[in-house]
Amino acid sequence: MLLIASPAMALDGSTIDRWIDAMEELQAWSDEQPDIGADHLGGEIENPMNFDFGTMLEQSANAHGEIRSIIGDHGFTPEQWANVGSRIFNAFIAIQMKDESAQANKEMAKALEEMENNPHMSEQQKQMMRQQMQHAQQMMGSMTRDVPAEDRRAVESRKGRLQNFFDVDQ
């Protein structure tokens, strides 16, 4: 048996619109399901640090035939829907973090300065805090660096609609 990997779906404005349309239809459907509900569409998030949006989407599609039908009506297989959703989510978070990074850096610098001037903290405590802040900055940086520029541009073109969908203050 020969396995052929399907090529990655292009992430462009049209694809993002289809994905959001599918998600909005899924939300309406799940609201009508007493045993599922919109809050349980993807299942429980056990560890937010290891959260994988794409895996959650694919598990949802594999668990419910109606989900597969709805996403199919919008031109996606479960794998494509999950992959596109993951790319949208990652690019959206990267854009949000970039938009907020200047403020976060100012706040971190202020907290660092206050910590350095705190006479009640030992040098060991200060060193541990410095390392934690550095780690947080590295995590924020990697989350924005690891997203392809093409994905960021495509998501940026639909930022307003995605903010509404993800219910993020604009």
PDB file of C-alpha atoms in Angstrom:
ATOM      1  CA  MET A   1       0.000   0.000   0.000  1.00  0.00           C
ATOM      2  CA  LEU A   2       1.391   3.362  -1.022  1.00  0.00           C
ATOM      3  CA  LEU A   3       0.793   6.280   1.307  1.00  0.00           C
ATOM      4  CA  ILE A   4       0.812   9.688  -0.297  1.00  0.00           C
ATOM      5  CA  ALA A   5       0.956  12.718   1.956  1.00  0.00           C
ATOM      6  CA  SER A   6      -1.451  15.417   0.930  1.00  0.00           C
ATOM      7  CA  PRO A   7       0.181  18.797   0.377  1.00  0.00           C
ATOM      8  CA  ALA A   8      -0.410  21.454   2.987  1.00  0.00           C
ATOM      9  CA  MET A   9      -3.375  23.657   2.239  1.00  0.00           C
ATOM     10  CA  ALA A  10      -2.462  27.239   1.414  1.00  0.00           C
ATOM     11  CA  LEU A  11      -3.275  29.642   4.198  1.00  0.00           C
ATOM     12  CA  ASP A  12      -4.876  32.656   2.567  1.00  0.00           C
ATOM     13  CA  GLY A  13      -7.833  34.919   3.236  1.00  0.00           C
ATOM     14  CA  SER A  14     -10.297  32.637   1.466  1.00  0.00           C
ATOM     15  CA  THR A  15      -9.135  29.567   3.406  1.00  0.00           C
ATOM     16  CA  ILE A  16      -9.330  31.485   6.696  1.00  0.00           C
ATOM     17  CA  ASP A  17     -12.852  32.674   5.834  1.00  0.00           C
ATOM     18  CA  ARG A  18     -13.937  29.087   5.069  1.00  0.00           C
ATOM     19  CA  TRP A  19     -12.388  27.881   8.329  1.00  0.00           C
ATOM     20  CA  ILE A  20     -14.153  30.574  10.373  1.00  0.00           C
ATOM     21  CA  ASP A  21     -17.447  29.857   8.552  1.00  0.00           C
ATOM     22  CA  ALA A  22     -17.071  26.165   9.443  1.00  0.00           C
ATOM     23  CA  MET A  23     -16.251  27.026  13.068  1.00  0.00           C
ATOM     24  CA  GLU A  24     -19.257  29.346  13.352  1.00  0.00           C
ATOM     25  CA  GLU A  25     -21.530  26.640  11.939  1.00  0.00           C
ATOM     26  CA  LEU A  26     -19.996  24.136  14.361  1.00  0.00           C
ATOM     27  CA  GLN A  27     -20.611  26.464  17.282  1.00  0.00           C
ATOM     28  CA  ALA A  28     -24.264  26.839  16.282  1.00  0.00           C
ATOM     29  CA  TRP A  29     -24.561  23.051  15.930  1.00  0.00           C
ATOM     30  CA  SER A  30     -22.843  22.346  19.257  1.00  0.00           C
ATOM     31  CA  ASP A  31     -25.090  24.857  21.046  1.00  0.00           C
ATOM     32  CA  GLU A  32     -28.027  22.636  20.043  1.00  0.00           C
ATOM     33  CA  GLN A  33     -26.383  19.467  21.371  1.00  0.00           C
ATOM     34  CA  PRO A  34     -27.253  18.943  25.052  1.00  0.00           C
ATOM     35  CA  ASP A  35     -24.455  16.407  25.537  1.00  0.00           C
ATOM     36  CA  ILE A  36     -21.751  18.430  23.745  1.00  0.00           C
ATOM     37  CA  GLY A  37     -22.253  22.186  23.994  1.00  0.00           C
ATOM     38  CA  ALA A  38     -19.872  24.818  22.647  1.00  0.00           C
ATOM     39  CA  ASP A  39     -17.620  24.673  25.717  1.00  0.00           C
ATOM     40  CA  HIS A  40     -16.980  20.952  25.252  1.00  0.00           C
ATOM     41  CA  LEU A  41     -16.494  20.807  21.493  1.00  0.00           C
ATOM     42  CA  GLY A  42     -12.776  20.197  21.872  1.00  0.00           C
ATOM     43  CA  GLY A  43     -12.848  18.343  25.158  1.00  0.00           C
ATOM     44  CA  GLU A  44     -11.061  19.184  28.362  1.00  0.00           C
ATOM     45  CA  ILE A  45      -7.721  20.967  28.287  1.00  0.00           C
ATOM     46  CA  GLU A  46      -5.752  19.029  30.864  1.00  0.00           C
ATOM     47  CA  ASN A  47      -2.488  20.950  30.679  1.00  0.00           C
ATOM     48  CA  PRO A  48      -2.643  24.450  29.144  1.00  0.00           C
ATOM     49  CA  MET A  49       1.153  24.471  28.707  1.00  0.00           C
ATOM     50  CA  ASN A  50       0.884  21.505  26.315  1.00  0.00           C
ATOM     51  CA  PHE A  51      -2.264  22.727  24.561  1.00  0.00           C
ATOM     52  CA  ASP A  52      -2.336  21.812  20.869  1.00  0.00           C
ATOM     53  CA  PHE A  53      -5.246  23.466  19.065  1.00  0.00           C
ATOM     54  CA  GLY A  54      -4.847  21.317  15.949  1.00  0.00           C
ATOM     55  CA  THR A  55      -4.909  18.055  17.901  1.00  0.00           C
ATOM     56  CA  MET A  56      -8.027  19.215  19.755  1.00  0.00           C
ATOM     57  CA  LEU A  57      -9.751  19.985  16.436  1.00  0.00           C
ATOM     58  CA  GLU A  58      -8.788  16.676  14.867  1.00  0.00           C
ATOM     59  CA  GLN A  59      -9.955  14.725  17.932  1.00  0.00           C
ATOM     60  CA  SER A  60     -13.283  16.576  17.801  1.00  0.00           C
ATOM     61  CA  ALA A  61     -13.729  15.773  14.106  1.00  0.00           C
ATOM     62  CA  ASN A  62     -12.855  12.124  14.640  1.00  0.00           C
ATOM     63  CA  ALA A  63     -15.299  11.869  17.552  1.00  0.00           C
ATOM     64  CA  HIS A  64     -18.366  13.300  15.784  1.00  0.00           C
ATOM     65  CA  GLY A  65     -19.668  12.470  12.314  1.00  0.00           C
ATOM     66  CA  GLU A  66     -21.632  15.727  12.194  1.00  0.00           C
ATOM     67  CA  ILE A  67     -18.420  17.709  12.665  1.00  0.00           C
ATOM     68  CA  ARG A  68     -16.838  15.846   9.754  1.00  0.00           C
ATOM     69  CA  SER A  69     -19.922  16.608   7.663  1.00  0.00           C
ATOM     70  CA  ILE A  70     -19.900  20.331   8.503  1.00  0.00           C
ATOM     71  CA  ILE A  71     -16.195  20.805   7.853  1.00  0.00           C
ATOM     72  CA  GLY A  72     -16.531  18.751   4.656  1.00  0.00           C
ATOM     73  CA  ASP A  73     -19.242  21.156   3.484  1.00  0.00           C
ATOM     74  CA  HIS A  74     -16.617  23.901   3.819  1.00  0.00           C
ATOM     75  CA  GLY A  75     -14.037  21.971   1.797  1.00  0.00           C
ATOM     76  CA  PHE A  76     -11.903  20.465   4.556  1.00  0.00           C
ATOM     77  CA  THR A  77     -10.908  16.973   5.566  1.00  0.00           C
ATOM     78  CA  PRO A  78     -10.474  16.577   9.347  1.00  0.00           C
ATOM     79  CA  GLU A  79      -6.683  16.714   8.919  1.00  0.00           C
ATOM     80  CA  GLN A  80      -6.807  19.850   6.756  1.00  0.00           C
ATOM     81  CA  TRP A  81      -9.271  21.533   9.112  1.00  0.00           C
ATOM     82  CA  ALA A  82      -7.070  20.768  12.103  1.00  0.00           C
ATOM     83  CA  ASN A  83      -3.873  21.849  10.312  1.00  0.00           C
ATOM     84  CA  VAL A  84      -5.390  25.103   9.045  1.00  0.00           C
ATOM     85  CA  GLY A  85      -6.902  25.775  12.478  1.00  0.00           C
ATOM     86  CA  SER A  86      -3.574  25.192  14.169  1.00  0.00           C
ATOM     87  CA  ARG A  87      -1.764  27.509  11.764  1.00  0.00           C
ATOM     88  CA  ILE A  88      -4.428  30.210  12.171  1.00  0.00           C
ATOM     89  CA  PHE A  89      -4.327  29.890  15.960  1.00  0.00           C
ATOM     90  CA  ASN A  90      -0.524  30.000  16.137  1.00  0.00           C
ATOM     91  CA  ALA A  91      -0.279  32.990  13.790  1.00  0.00           C
ATOM     92  CA  PHE A  92      -3.080  34.786  15.634  1.00  0.00           C
ATOM     93  CA  ILE A  93      -1.351  34.276  18.994  1.00  0.00           C
ATOM     94  CA  ALA A  94       1.979  35.414  17.501  1.00  0.00           C
ATOM     95  CA  ILE A  95       0.358  38.600  16.177  1.00  0.00           C
ATOM     96  CA  GLN A  96      -1.364  39.261  19.493  1.00  0.00           C
ATOM     97  CA  MET A  97       1.884  38.710  21.382  1.00  0.00           C
ATOM     98  CA  LYS A  98       3.836  40.958  19.021  1.00  0.00           C
ATOM     99  CA  ASP A  99       1.220  43.674  19.469  1.00  0.00           C
ATOM    100  CA  GLU A 100       1.492  43.320  23.245  1.00  0.00           C
ATOM    101  CA  SER A 101       5.237  42.652  23.509  1.00  0.00           C
ATOM    102  CA  ALA A 102       6.302  46.291  23.774  1.00  0.00           C
ATOM    103  CA  GLN A 103       4.034  46.805  26.779  1.00  0.00           C
ATOM    104  CA  ALA A 104       5.061  43.457  28.280  1.00  0.00           C
ATOM    105  CA  ASN A 105       8.751  44.353  27.894  1.00  0.00           C
ATOM    106  CA  LYS A 106       8.182  47.681  29.684  1.00  0.00           C
ATOM    107  CA  GLU A 107       6.354  45.929  32.510  1.00  0.00           C
ATOM    108  CA  MET A 108       9.088  43.287  32.807  1.00  0.00           C
ATOM    109  CA  ALA A 109      11.801  45.942  32.877  1.00  0.00           C
ATOM    110  CA  LYS A 110       9.933  47.798  35.628  1.00  0.00           C
ATOM    111  CA  ALA A 111       9.438  44.596  37.635  1.00  0.00           C
ATOM    112  CA  LEU A 112      13.122  43.741  37.199  1.00  0.00           C
ATOM    113  CA  GLU A 113      14.178  47.187  38.393  1.00  0.00           C
ATOM    114  CA  GLU A 114      11.893  46.941  41.449  1.00  0.00           C
ATOM    115  CA  MET A 115      13.236  43.487  42.218  1.00  0.00           C
ATOM    116  CA  GLU A 116      16.859  44.631  41.914  1.00  0.00           C
ATOM    117  CA  ASN A 117      16.161  47.459  44.367  1.00  0.00           C
ATOM    118  CA  ASN A 118      14.304  45.251  46.836  1.00  0.00           C
ATOM    119  CA  PRO A 119      16.475  44.935  49.976  1.00  0.00           C
ATOM    120  CA  HIS A 120      14.307  42.083  51.299  1.00  0.00           C
ATOM    121  CA  MET A 121      15.265  39.668  48.518  1.00  0.00           C
ATOM    122  CA  SER A 122      18.415  37.605  48.619  1.00  0.00           C
ATOM    123  CA  GLU A 123      20.779  37.507  45.655  1.00  0.00           C
ATOM    124  CA  GLN A 124      19.728  33.893  45.111  1.00  0.00           C
ATOM    125  CA  GLN A 125      16.037  34.909  44.923  1.00  0.00           C
ATOM    126  CA  LYS A 126      16.881  37.730  42.517  1.00  0.00           C
ATOM    127  CA  GLN A 127      18.876  35.382  40.299  1.00  0.00           C
ATOM    128  CA  MET A 128      15.976  32.931  40.194  1.00  0.00           C
ATOM    129  CA  MET A 129      13.556  35.755  39.256  1.00  0.00           C
ATOM    130  CA  ARG A 130      15.940  36.988  36.527  1.00  0.00           C
ATOM    131  CA  GLN A 131      16.052  33.485  35.048  1.00  0.00           C
ATOM    132  CA  GLN A 132      12.257  33.170  35.138  1.00  0.00           C
ATOM    133  CA  MET A 133      11.819  36.518  33.394  1.00  0.00           C
ATOM    134  CA  GLN A 134      14.416  35.615  30.790  1.00  0.00           C
ATOM    135  CA  HIS A 135      12.661  32.291  30.195  1.00  0.00           C
ATOM    136  CA  ALA A 136       9.311  34.071  29.749  1.00  0.00           C
ATOM    137  CA  GLN A 137      10.847  36.471  27.219  1.00  0.00           C
ATOM    138  CA  GLN A 138      12.419  33.572  25.322  1.00  0.00           C
ATOM    139  CA  MET A 139       9.072  31.756  25.199  1.00  0.00           C
ATOM    140  CA  MET A 140       7.329  34.866  23.881  1.00  0.00           C
ATOM    141  CA  GLY A 141      10.049  35.309  21.284  1.00  0.00           C
ATOM    142  CA  SER A 142       9.922  31.712  20.094  1.00  0.00           C
ATOM    143  CA  MET A 143       6.145  31.838  19.758  1.00  0.00           C
ATOM    144  CA  THR A 144       6.411  34.751  17.350  1.00  0.00           C
ATOM    145  CA  ARG A 145       9.546  33.536  15.512  1.00  0.00           C
ATOM    146  CA  ASP A 146       8.292  30.016  14.812  1.00  0.00           C
ATOM    147  CA  VAL A 147       5.265  31.168  12.800  1.00  0.00           C
ATOM    148  CA  PRO A 148       5.866  31.522   9.038  1.00  0.00           C
ATOM    149  CA  ALA A 149       5.629  35.089   7.744  1.00  0.00           C
ATOM    150  CA  GLU A 150       3.083  33.974   5.100  1.00  0.00           C
ATOM    151  CA  ASP A 151       0.773  32.659   7.835  1.00  0.00           C
ATOM    152  CA  ARG A 152       1.104  35.896   9.813  1.00  0.00           C
ATOM    153  CA  ARG A 153       0.267  37.968   6.714  1.00  0.00           C
ATOM    154  CA  ALA A 154      -2.781  35.829   5.889  1.00  0.00           C
ATOM    155  CA  VAL A 155      -4.066  35.968   9.461  1.00  0.00           C
ATOM    156  CA  GLU A 156      -3.352  39.698   9.694  1.00  0.00           C
ATOM    157  CA  SER A 157      -5.643  40.187   6.669  1.00  0.00           C
ATOM    158  CA  ARG A 158      -8.493  38.623   8.694  1.00  0.00           C
ATOM    159  CA  LYS A 159      -7.435  39.886  12.120  1.00  0.00           C
ATOM    160  CA  GLY A 160     -10.702  41.692  12.886  1.00  0.00           C
ATOM    161  CA  ARG A 161     -12.851  38.698  12.031  1.00  0.00           C
ATOM    162  CA  LEU A 162     -10.568  36.383  13.997  1.00  0.00           C
ATOM    163  CA  GLN A 163     -10.628  38.709  17.004  1.00  0.00           C
ATOM    164  CA  ASN A 164     -14.408  38.534  16.915  1.00  0.00           C
ATOM    165  CA  PHE A 165     -14.340  34.773  16.544  1.00  0.00           C
ATOM    166  CA  PHE A 166     -11.798  34.208  19.327  1.00  0.00           C
ATOM    167  CA  ASP A 167     -13.633  36.876  21.383  1.00  0.00           C
ATOM    168  CA  VAL A 168     -10.553  39.037  21.907  1.00  0.00           C
ATOM    169  CA  ASP A 169     -10.823  42.713  22.833  1.00  0.00           C
ATOM    170  CA  GLN A 170      -9.850  44.870  19.877  1.00  0.00           C
TER     171      GLN A 170
END
